[in-house]
Amino acid sequence: MARQEPKERRRILKFEDVSLVFEEGPPVLDGVSFEIWSGETRILLGAAGAGKTVMMKIALGLLRPTKGKVYVFGEDVTGFDERKWFDVRSYIGVLFQEGGLFDSLTVEENVAYPLLNQARFMTEGRKPTVDSVRPDVQEALNFVELGETLSKFPSELSGGMRRRVGIARGSVTDPELFLYDSPTAGLDPITANTIITLLIKDRALRNTTTAIITHRFQDGHLLANFRYNPESQRLEKLPAGSPFLERTKFMVMQEGRLVFEGTEAELAVSQDPYISKFSMHPATKVS
Amino acid sequence: MLAGRATANIVRRPFYGQDLILQMDMIGVGSLPITVLIGFFSGVIMALQMSRALSQYGATGQVGQITAITLVREMGPVLTALLIAGRNASGIASELGSMKVSEQIDAMRALGTDPVKKLVTPRLLAMCVTLPLLTIIADFVGLIGGYMVAVPLLRLTTGSQYWNNAWRSLEYNDIAQGLLKPFLFAIIIALVGCLYGMRTSGGTQGVGKATTQAVVVASVWIFIVTAVITRIFVNL
Ligand SMILES: Nc1ncnc2c1ncn2[C@@H]1O[C@H](COP(=O)(O)OP(=O)(O)O)[C@@H](O)[C@H]1O
Ligand SMILES: [Mg+2]
């Protein structure tokens, strides 16, 4: 099921001087520019209210920037209408901060939802049926180790399980880009590490370009320094000098502005008091 | 704008039939007992109030007419609509508001569905079908309530006279405004509920606020619209 790693690297997401101002108040996003290339992992750090979620919603076309340009999969999507966005979004997996699971639907129906509703999975204008997508749904749920919960409702699950259902729903479409909004927020450290392990596994098996919003530095550290080995089925630490270390970059947001972009090493030596807050707990704490 | 998009979706695929049936069941069947109760008592109260005034003029035989006209023109539509506004504008606003703050509406858009089509259109349609039906039921039960007061209780008139009088007094005009009003009220309730729900921000507190606002705004619009319609029909 792994996507072959493409020989040429593609520009998956690009923001060009993007700003967003709501009717009242200061800009929520202020002249943000960055690029994410295929195969990369991007860790987005920042205090609450810094504009991380807003940035993710702009990348999904759920919010429209007031200024600047957005490119997704190399295409300028800035002026796209909702219908065109539906097509773009069907190649993006997303886990919302608040979960975004439909609480009137079962776990199975939640995970099947994108397959049943996105045009790219229709054959000759026909929607697939719940039965026809069941194997894919089962596989996605097995991946997050919730293969037994098909007929449960989200309200019957724990916080960590709901996140995992969200991950299954995002990955069932085999997206090229996966956006995770605070996947570990509000979870105990053990569950949080399980979730990050899942992300690392997903990244390895599907070769998905990944962007993660978090305020736990440990999450970023794990994602930057570990990879999943399919043979041993375990995480292993990347050796020093591994080219994969370069694949994970960190960004720090402060009040709508992007104030840092670089590797974990660069983040660790930053002298800025705000930026260094996000690297205070060094590697030794995580095992 | 929401109204336009929700209406345009009625004829556009995909059509969420299951959602429509579910909503009709929630609004219609769910509100039936309370509608019957309120309809019955508004008829009872109308007849009781009128009995004194009418007996002063020795016109107690007209009780059927008065009850029928006030019920069909005004009391039935407005009371039913206020009831449904309290019950369902709030229900719709809180349901959609919770979906908004838990990012379910964002998730819908992210996963290939138009929330207006999936959430607003079925509620609007269901409301437009069920509110006029509920109003007719309320009117009819109200007439029965009026009958109970006028005939067995106060012996103001005979049964056949009551029903004859009630039936003949209703003109085409009365029926028309008695059906036009609930139809317009349905649009108000559904759209206000959806709009306030989908504009919710600020967590669970925001949901509470949206719910209250939806009921207040819908009720105020119901009174404004009934005044305007009555004004138009009085002139006809
Ligand atoms: N729909 C909205 N209307 C007005 N302000 C908003 C809206 N959505 C977010 N904001 C504001 O934008 C800022 C950034 O929010 P957000 O991106 O959610 O922060 P975070 O970095 O914690 O995810 C906050 O100050 C928030 O109040
Ligand atoms: Mg956020």
XYZ file of N, CA, C and O in Angstrom, chain A residues 57 61-62 82 86 89 96-98 100-103 113 117-118 169, chain B residues 14 16 99 101-104 106-114 118:
136
model
N -6.673 25.965 8.324
C -7.955 26.086 7.633
C -7.820 26.833 6.318
O -8.590 26.592 5.384
N -8.792 25.572 2.490
C -9.838 26.358 1.825
C -11.069 26.556 2.678
O -12.127 26.907 2.165
N -10.969 26.323 3.987
C -12.124 26.535 4.865
C -12.218 27.996 5.272
O -13.278 28.476 5.647
N -15.864 26.806 -3.946
C -16.046 25.638 -3.087
C -15.996 24.333 -3.894
O -15.445 23.326 -3.449
N -13.399 21.193 -3.243
C -13.777 19.818 -2.896
C -12.793 18.830 -3.504
O -12.394 17.858 -2.866
N -9.354 19.188 -1.684
C -9.414 18.657 -0.316
C -9.438 17.134 -0.290
O -9.037 16.528 0.701
N -8.985 17.308 12.984
C -9.286 18.595 13.599
C -8.972 18.578 15.082
O -9.040 17.538 15.736
N -8.673 19.769 15.586
C -8.350 19.927 17.008
C -9.484 19.420 17.890
O -9.272 18.728 18.868
N -10.719 19.794 17.523
C -11.875 19.380 18.322
C -12.391 18.014 17.868
O -13.495 17.611 18.216
N -13.875 16.800 15.317
C -14.669 16.913 14.095
C -15.350 15.612 13.697
O -15.831 15.477 12.574
N -15.418 14.628 14.615
C -16.146 13.400 14.289
C -17.641 13.699 14.315
O -18.108 14.466 15.148
N -18.388 13.089 13.409
C -19.832 13.307 13.384
C -20.459 12.463 14.481
O -20.443 11.230 14.404
N -21.053 13.118 15.484
C -21.492 12.301 16.615
C -22.836 11.613 16.376
O -23.266 10.808 17.184
N -17.148 8.100 5.556
C -17.709 9.355 5.056
C -16.962 9.965 3.854
O -17.575 10.255 2.836
N -18.507 10.404 0.014
C -18.939 11.740 -0.377
C -18.003 12.479 -1.324
O -18.374 13.517 -1.858
N -16.795 11.972 -1.504
C -15.882 12.709 -2.364
C -15.954 12.182 -3.787
O -15.940 10.982 -4.036
N -10.067 8.225 9.699
C -10.917 8.900 8.715
C -10.082 9.746 7.767
O -10.401 9.880 6.591
N -26.415 16.042 -4.750
C -27.182 14.914 -4.233
C -28.285 15.390 -3.300
O -28.195 16.444 -2.712
N -30.439 14.699 0.037
C -30.336 13.918 1.260
C -31.728 13.595 1.801
O -32.217 14.253 2.711
N -22.239 21.459 16.387
C -21.462 20.926 15.259
C -20.402 21.931 14.828
O -19.306 21.556 14.432
N -18.889 24.305 16.780
C -17.764 24.460 17.705
C -16.938 23.183 17.828
O -15.774 23.241 18.184
N -17.527 22.033 17.517
C -16.714 20.813 17.545
C -16.116 20.526 16.164
O -15.655 19.428 15.888
N -16.154 21.518 15.302
C -15.535 21.474 13.962
C -16.134 20.402 13.062
O -15.518 19.973 12.097
N -17.378 19.969 13.367
C -18.017 18.993 12.475
C -18.424 19.635 11.154
O -18.462 18.975 10.110
N -16.771 22.140 9.688
C -15.526 22.190 8.929
C -15.206 20.820 8.346
O -14.783 20.701 7.194
N -15.425 19.772 9.171
C -15.117 18.416 8.706
C -15.988 18.048 7.508
O -15.521 17.430 6.551
N -17.264 18.454 7.535
C -18.130 18.178 6.389
C -17.548 18.762 5.113
O -17.459 18.094 4.086
N -17.172 20.038 5.205
C -16.615 20.695 4.019
C -15.297 20.039 3.615
O -15.011 19.861 2.434
N -14.487 19.656 4.611
C -13.200 19.044 4.295
C -13.382 17.666 3.664
O -12.544 17.211 2.910
N -14.501 17.000 3.955
C -14.681 15.618 3.493
C -15.692 15.522 2.354
O -16.222 14.449 2.077
N -15.989 16.626 1.716
C -16.728 16.544 0.452
C -18.212 16.813 0.506
O -18.908 16.500 -0.456
N -18.743 17.386 1.609
C -20.170 17.709 1.591
C -20.382 19.190 1.875
O -19.627 19.817 2.592
N -21.450 19.714 1.293
C -21.826 21.104 1.490
C -22.763 21.164 2.694
O -23.847 20.598 2.653
N -26.551 19.688 3.228
C -26.726 18.543 4.109
C -27.524 18.912 5.370
O -28.252 18.090 5.906
